[in-house]
Short mmCIF file of C-alpha atoms and ligand atoms in Angstrom, two decimals:
data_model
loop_
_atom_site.label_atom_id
_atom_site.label_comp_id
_atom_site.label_asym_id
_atom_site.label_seq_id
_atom_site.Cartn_x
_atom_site.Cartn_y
_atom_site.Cartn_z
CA UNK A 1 -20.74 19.95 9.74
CA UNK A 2 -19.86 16.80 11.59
CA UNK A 3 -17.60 16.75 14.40
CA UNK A 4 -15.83 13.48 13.40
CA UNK A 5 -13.73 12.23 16.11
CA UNK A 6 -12.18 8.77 17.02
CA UNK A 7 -12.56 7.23 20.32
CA UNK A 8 -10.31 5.62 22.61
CA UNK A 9 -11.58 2.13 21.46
CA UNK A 10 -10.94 3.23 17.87
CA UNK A 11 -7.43 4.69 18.43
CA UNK A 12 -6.46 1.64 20.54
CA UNK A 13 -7.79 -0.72 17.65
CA UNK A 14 -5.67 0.85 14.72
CA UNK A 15 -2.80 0.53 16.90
CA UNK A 16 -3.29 -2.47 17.22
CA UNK A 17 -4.37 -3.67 13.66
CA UNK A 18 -0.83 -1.02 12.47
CA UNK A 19 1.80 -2.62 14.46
CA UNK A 20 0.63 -6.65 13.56
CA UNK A 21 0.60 -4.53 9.40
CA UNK A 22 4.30 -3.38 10.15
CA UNK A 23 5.55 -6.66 12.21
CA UNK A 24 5.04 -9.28 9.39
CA UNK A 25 6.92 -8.39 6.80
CA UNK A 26 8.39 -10.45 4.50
CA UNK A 27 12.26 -11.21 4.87
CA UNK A 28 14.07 -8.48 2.56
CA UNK A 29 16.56 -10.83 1.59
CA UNK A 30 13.45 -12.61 -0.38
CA UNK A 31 12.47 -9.22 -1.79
CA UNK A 32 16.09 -8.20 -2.38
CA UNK A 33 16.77 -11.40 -4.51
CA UNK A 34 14.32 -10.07 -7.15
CA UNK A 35 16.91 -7.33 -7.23
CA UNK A 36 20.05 -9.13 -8.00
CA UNK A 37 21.79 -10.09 -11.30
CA UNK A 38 19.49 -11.09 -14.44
CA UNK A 39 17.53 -14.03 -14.13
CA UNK A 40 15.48 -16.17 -16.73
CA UNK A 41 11.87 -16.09 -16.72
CA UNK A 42 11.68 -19.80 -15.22
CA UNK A 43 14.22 -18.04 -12.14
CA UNK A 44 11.70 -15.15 -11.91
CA UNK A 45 9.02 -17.31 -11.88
CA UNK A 46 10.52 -19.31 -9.03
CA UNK A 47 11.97 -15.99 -7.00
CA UNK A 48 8.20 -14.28 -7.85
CA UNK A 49 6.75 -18.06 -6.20
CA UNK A 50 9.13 -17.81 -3.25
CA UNK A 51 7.42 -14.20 -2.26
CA UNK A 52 4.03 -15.16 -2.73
CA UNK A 53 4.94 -18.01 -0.71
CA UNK A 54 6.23 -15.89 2.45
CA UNK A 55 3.56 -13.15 2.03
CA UNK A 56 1.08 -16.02 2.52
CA UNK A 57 2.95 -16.43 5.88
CA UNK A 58 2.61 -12.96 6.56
CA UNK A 59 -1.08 -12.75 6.25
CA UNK A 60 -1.67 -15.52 8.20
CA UNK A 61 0.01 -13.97 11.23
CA UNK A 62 -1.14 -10.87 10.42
CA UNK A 63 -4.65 -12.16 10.84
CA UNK A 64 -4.55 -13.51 14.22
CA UNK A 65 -3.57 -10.28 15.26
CA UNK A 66 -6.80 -8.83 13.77
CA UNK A 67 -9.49 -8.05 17.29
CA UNK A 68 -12.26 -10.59 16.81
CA UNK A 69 -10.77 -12.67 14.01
CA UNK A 70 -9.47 -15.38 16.82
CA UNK A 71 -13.00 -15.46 18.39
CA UNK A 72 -14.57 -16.45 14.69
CA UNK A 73 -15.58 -19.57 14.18
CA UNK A 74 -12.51 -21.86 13.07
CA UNK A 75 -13.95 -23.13 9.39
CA UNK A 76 -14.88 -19.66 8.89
CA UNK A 77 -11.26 -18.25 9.83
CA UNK A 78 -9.89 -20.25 7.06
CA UNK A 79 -12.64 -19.60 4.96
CA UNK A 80 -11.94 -15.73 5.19
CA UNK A 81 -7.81 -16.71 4.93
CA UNK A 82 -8.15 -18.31 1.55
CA UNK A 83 -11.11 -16.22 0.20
CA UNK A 84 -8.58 -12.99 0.63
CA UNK A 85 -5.36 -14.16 0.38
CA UNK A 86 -4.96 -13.11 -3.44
CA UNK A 87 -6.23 -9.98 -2.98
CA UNK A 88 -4.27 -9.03 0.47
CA UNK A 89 -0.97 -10.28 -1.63
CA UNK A 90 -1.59 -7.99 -4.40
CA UNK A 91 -2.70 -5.27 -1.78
CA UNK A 92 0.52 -5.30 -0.15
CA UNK A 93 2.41 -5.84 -2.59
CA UNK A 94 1.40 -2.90 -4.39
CA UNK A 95 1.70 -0.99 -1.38
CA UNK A 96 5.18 -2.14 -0.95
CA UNK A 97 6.04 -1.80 -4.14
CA UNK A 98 5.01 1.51 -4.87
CA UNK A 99 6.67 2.91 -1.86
CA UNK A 100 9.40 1.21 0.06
CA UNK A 101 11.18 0.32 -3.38
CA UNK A 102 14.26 2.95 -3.88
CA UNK A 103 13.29 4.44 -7.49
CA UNK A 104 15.95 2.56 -9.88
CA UNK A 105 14.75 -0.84 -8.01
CA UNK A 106 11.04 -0.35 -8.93
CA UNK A 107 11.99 -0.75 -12.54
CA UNK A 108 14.52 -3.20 -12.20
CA UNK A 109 11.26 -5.34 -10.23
CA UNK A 110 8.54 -4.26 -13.19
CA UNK A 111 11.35 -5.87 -15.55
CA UNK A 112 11.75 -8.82 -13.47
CA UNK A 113 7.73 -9.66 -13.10
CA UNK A 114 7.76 -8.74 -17.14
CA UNK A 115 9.80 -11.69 -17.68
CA UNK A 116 8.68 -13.99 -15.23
CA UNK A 117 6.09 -15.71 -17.67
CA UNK A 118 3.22 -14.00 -16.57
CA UNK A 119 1.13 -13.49 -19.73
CA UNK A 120 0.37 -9.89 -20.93
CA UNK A 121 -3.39 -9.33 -20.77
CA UNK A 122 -2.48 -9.93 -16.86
CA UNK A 123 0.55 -7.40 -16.62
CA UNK A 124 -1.66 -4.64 -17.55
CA UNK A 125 -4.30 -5.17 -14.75
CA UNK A 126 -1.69 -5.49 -12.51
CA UNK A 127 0.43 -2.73 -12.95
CA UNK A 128 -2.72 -0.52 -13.41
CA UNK A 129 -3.57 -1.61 -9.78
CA UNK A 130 -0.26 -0.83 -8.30
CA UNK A 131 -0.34 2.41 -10.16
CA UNK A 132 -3.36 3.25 -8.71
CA UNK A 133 -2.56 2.51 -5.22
CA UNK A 134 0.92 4.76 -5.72
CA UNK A 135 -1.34 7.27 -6.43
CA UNK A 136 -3.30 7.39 -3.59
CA UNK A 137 -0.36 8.13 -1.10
CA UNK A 138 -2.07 6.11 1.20
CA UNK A 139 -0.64 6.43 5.03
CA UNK A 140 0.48 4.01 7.06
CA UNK A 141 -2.85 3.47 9.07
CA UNK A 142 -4.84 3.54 5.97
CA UNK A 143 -2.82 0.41 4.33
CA UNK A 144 -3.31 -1.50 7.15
CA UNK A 145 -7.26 -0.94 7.79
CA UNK A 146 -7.83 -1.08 4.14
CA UNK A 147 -5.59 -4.83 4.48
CA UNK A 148 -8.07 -5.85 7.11
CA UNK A 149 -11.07 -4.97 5.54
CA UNK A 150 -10.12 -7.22 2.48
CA UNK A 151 -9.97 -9.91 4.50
CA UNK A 152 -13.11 -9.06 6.62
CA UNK A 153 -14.95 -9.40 3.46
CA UNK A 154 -18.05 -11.55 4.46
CA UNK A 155 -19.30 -12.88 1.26
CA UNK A 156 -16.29 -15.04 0.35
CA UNK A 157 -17.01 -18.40 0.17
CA UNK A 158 -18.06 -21.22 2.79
CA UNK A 159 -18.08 -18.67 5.40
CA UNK A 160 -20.89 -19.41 7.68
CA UNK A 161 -21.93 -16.67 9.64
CA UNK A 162 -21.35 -13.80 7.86
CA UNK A 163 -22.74 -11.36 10.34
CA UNK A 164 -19.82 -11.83 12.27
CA UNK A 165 -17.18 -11.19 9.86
CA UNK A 166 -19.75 -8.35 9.10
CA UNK A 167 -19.65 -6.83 12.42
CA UNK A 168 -15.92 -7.12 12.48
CA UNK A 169 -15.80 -5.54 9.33
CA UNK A 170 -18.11 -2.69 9.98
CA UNK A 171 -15.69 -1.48 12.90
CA UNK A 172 -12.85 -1.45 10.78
CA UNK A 173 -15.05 0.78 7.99
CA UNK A 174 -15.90 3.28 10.82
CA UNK A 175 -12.65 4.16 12.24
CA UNK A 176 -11.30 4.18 8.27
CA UNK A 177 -13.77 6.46 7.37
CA UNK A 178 -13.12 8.65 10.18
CA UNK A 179 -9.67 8.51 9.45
CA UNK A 180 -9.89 9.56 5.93
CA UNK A 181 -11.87 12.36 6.72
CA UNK A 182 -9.49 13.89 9.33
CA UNK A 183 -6.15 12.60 7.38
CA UNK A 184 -8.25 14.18 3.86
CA UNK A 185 -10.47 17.12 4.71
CA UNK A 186 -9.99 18.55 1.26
CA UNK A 187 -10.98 15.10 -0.31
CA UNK A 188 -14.51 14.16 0.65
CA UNK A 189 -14.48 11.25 -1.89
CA UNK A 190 -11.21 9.66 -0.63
CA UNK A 191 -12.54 6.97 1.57
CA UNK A 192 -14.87 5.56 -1.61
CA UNK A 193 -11.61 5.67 -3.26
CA UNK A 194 -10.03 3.65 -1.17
CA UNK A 195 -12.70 1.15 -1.01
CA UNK A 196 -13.33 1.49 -5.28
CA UNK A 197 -9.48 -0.03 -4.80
CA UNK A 198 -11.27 -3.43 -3.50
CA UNK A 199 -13.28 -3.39 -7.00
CA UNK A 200 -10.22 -3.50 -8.68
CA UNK A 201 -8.89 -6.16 -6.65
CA UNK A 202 -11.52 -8.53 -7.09
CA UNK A 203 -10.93 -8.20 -10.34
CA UNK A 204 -7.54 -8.99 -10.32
CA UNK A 205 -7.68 -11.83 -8.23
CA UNK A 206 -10.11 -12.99 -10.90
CA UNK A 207 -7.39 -12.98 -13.43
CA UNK A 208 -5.20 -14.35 -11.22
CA UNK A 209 -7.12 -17.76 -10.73
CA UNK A 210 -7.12 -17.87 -14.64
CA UNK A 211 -3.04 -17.27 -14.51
CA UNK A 212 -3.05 -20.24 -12.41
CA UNK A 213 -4.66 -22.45 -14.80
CA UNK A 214 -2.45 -21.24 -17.64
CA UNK A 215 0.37 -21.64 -15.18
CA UNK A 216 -0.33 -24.90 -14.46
CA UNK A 217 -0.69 -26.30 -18.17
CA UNK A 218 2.99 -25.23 -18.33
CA UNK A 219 3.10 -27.09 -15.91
CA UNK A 220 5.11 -24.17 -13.25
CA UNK A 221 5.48 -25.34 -9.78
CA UNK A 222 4.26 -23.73 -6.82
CA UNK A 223 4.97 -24.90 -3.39
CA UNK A 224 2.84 -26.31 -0.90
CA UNK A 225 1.50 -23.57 0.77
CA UNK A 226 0.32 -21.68 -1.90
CA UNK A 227 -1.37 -25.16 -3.71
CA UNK A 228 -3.29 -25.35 -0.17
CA UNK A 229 -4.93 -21.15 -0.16
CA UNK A 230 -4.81 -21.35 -3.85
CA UNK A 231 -6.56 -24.04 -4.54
CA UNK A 232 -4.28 -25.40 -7.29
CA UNK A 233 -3.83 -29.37 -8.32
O1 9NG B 301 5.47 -10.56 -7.04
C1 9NG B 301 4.75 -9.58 -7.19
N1 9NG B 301 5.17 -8.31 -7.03
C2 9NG B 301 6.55 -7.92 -6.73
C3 9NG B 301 6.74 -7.69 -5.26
C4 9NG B 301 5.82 -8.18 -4.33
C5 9NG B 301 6.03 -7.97 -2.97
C6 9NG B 301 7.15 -7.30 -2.55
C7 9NG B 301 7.37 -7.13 -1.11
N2 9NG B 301 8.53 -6.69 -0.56
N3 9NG B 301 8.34 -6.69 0.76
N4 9NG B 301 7.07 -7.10 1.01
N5 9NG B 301 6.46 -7.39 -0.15
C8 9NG B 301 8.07 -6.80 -3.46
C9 9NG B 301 7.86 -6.99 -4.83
C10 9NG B 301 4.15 -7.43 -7.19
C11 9NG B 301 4.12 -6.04 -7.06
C12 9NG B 301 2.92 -5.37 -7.28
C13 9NG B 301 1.77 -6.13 -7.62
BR1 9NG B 301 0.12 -5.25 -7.91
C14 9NG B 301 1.80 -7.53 -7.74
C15 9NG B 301 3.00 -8.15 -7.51
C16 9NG B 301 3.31 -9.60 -7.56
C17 9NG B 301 2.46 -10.40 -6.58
C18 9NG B 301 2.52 -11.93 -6.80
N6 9NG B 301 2.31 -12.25 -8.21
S1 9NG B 301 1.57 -13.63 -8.67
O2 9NG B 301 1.02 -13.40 -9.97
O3 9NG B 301 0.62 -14.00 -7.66
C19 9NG B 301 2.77 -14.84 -8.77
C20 9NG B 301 3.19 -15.63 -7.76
C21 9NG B 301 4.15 -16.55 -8.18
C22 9NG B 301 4.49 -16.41 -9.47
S2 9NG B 301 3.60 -15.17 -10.17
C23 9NG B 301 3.20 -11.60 -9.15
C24 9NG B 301 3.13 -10.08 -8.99
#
């Protein structure tokens, strides 16, 4: 049996990488809106546009707190930044959802996204996803590494010299799997659960580009930020 044990380096890393996770969050008075009084679908739509909005602010700060990311070649930073900022949005926001939400608010959200305009055949996906993250009871640590490893992806597009991003990413998979296996000795398979999760995200940020063009022929407005990472008109 393996003596699995994380280094210095390693330790010093996820502290890092945990504390930029935990500093950007987005303003609860955003989130808390979503909770108020009952809003129309075009309302939801607009309070559901203002969060996206700041958790693209989040992510970007996020990632410059990320070792190595800052040292990456510039194109390539942005690259990485728009290739992952669907799937880091529906990451965290599953992860938020699923856990900080006091239990009558998490319905009072589902109802809230339900009407918001977003068409059905999406809803599912989605709420399968968050489901499935709930499920895995995921620690504090884990959300975070499994954030940064989303974003470390190096096969998005544009991005130049993938064996950088690949390197950055492979030190981020070592100290997660590491983790797992000391935070889940009963659960061998945990860590390729955790990374199955990505699977699912791809997915759903495939969906999600296809929500945008349906958004767009009803003609919705987004704001400038999220035109620019999403790519939309
Ligand atoms: O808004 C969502 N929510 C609610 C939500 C999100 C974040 C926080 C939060 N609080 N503190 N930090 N984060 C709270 C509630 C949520 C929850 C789970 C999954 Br899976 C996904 C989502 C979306 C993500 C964005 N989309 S979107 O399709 O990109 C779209 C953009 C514009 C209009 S629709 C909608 C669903």
């Amino acid at each position: 049996k393996e003596k699995v044990e994380i280094t210095k380096e390693q330790q010093a890393l996820v502290k890092v990488v945990v504390e930029a996770y935990n500093r950007h969050q987005i303003p609860q008075d955003v989130a808390k809106k979503l909770l108020q009084d009952q809003y129309s679908a075009e309302e939801n739509f607009l309070l559901l546009t203002e969060m996206a909005t700041s958790q693209v602010q989040v992510l970007v700060e996020f990632t410059k707190n990320i070792p190595g990311f800052l040292s990456l070649d510039r194109e390539d930073q942005i690259a990485l930044l728009k290739g992952s900022a669907v799937e880091a949005m529906f990451l965290r926001s599953a992860q938020v959802f699923s856990k900080k939400m006091p239990n009558g608010h998490t319905e009072v959200l589902e109802e809230r996204i339900r009407k918001s305009g977003i068409s059905e055949e999406f809803m599912t996906p989605m709420f399968n996803f968050y489901k499935s993250i709930g499920e895995l009871h995921m620690v504090e640590e884990e959300q975070a590494l499994l954030t940064t490893i989303t974003i470390l992806t190096p096969d998005r597009p544009y991005v130049k010299d993938q064996q950088a991003v690949e390197r950055l990413q492979e030190t981020i998979l070592d100290v997660l799997r590491k983790m797992c296996v000391l935070q889940h000795p009963q659960d061998p398979q945990y860590f390729a659960r955790l990374l199955g999760r990505l699977t699912e995200l791809r997915t759903l940020s495939h969906y999600h580009a296809e929500m945008l063009t349906s958004w767009r022929v009803n003609d919705h407005k987004f704001t400038p930020l999220l035109c620019e990472i999403w790519d939309v008109q």
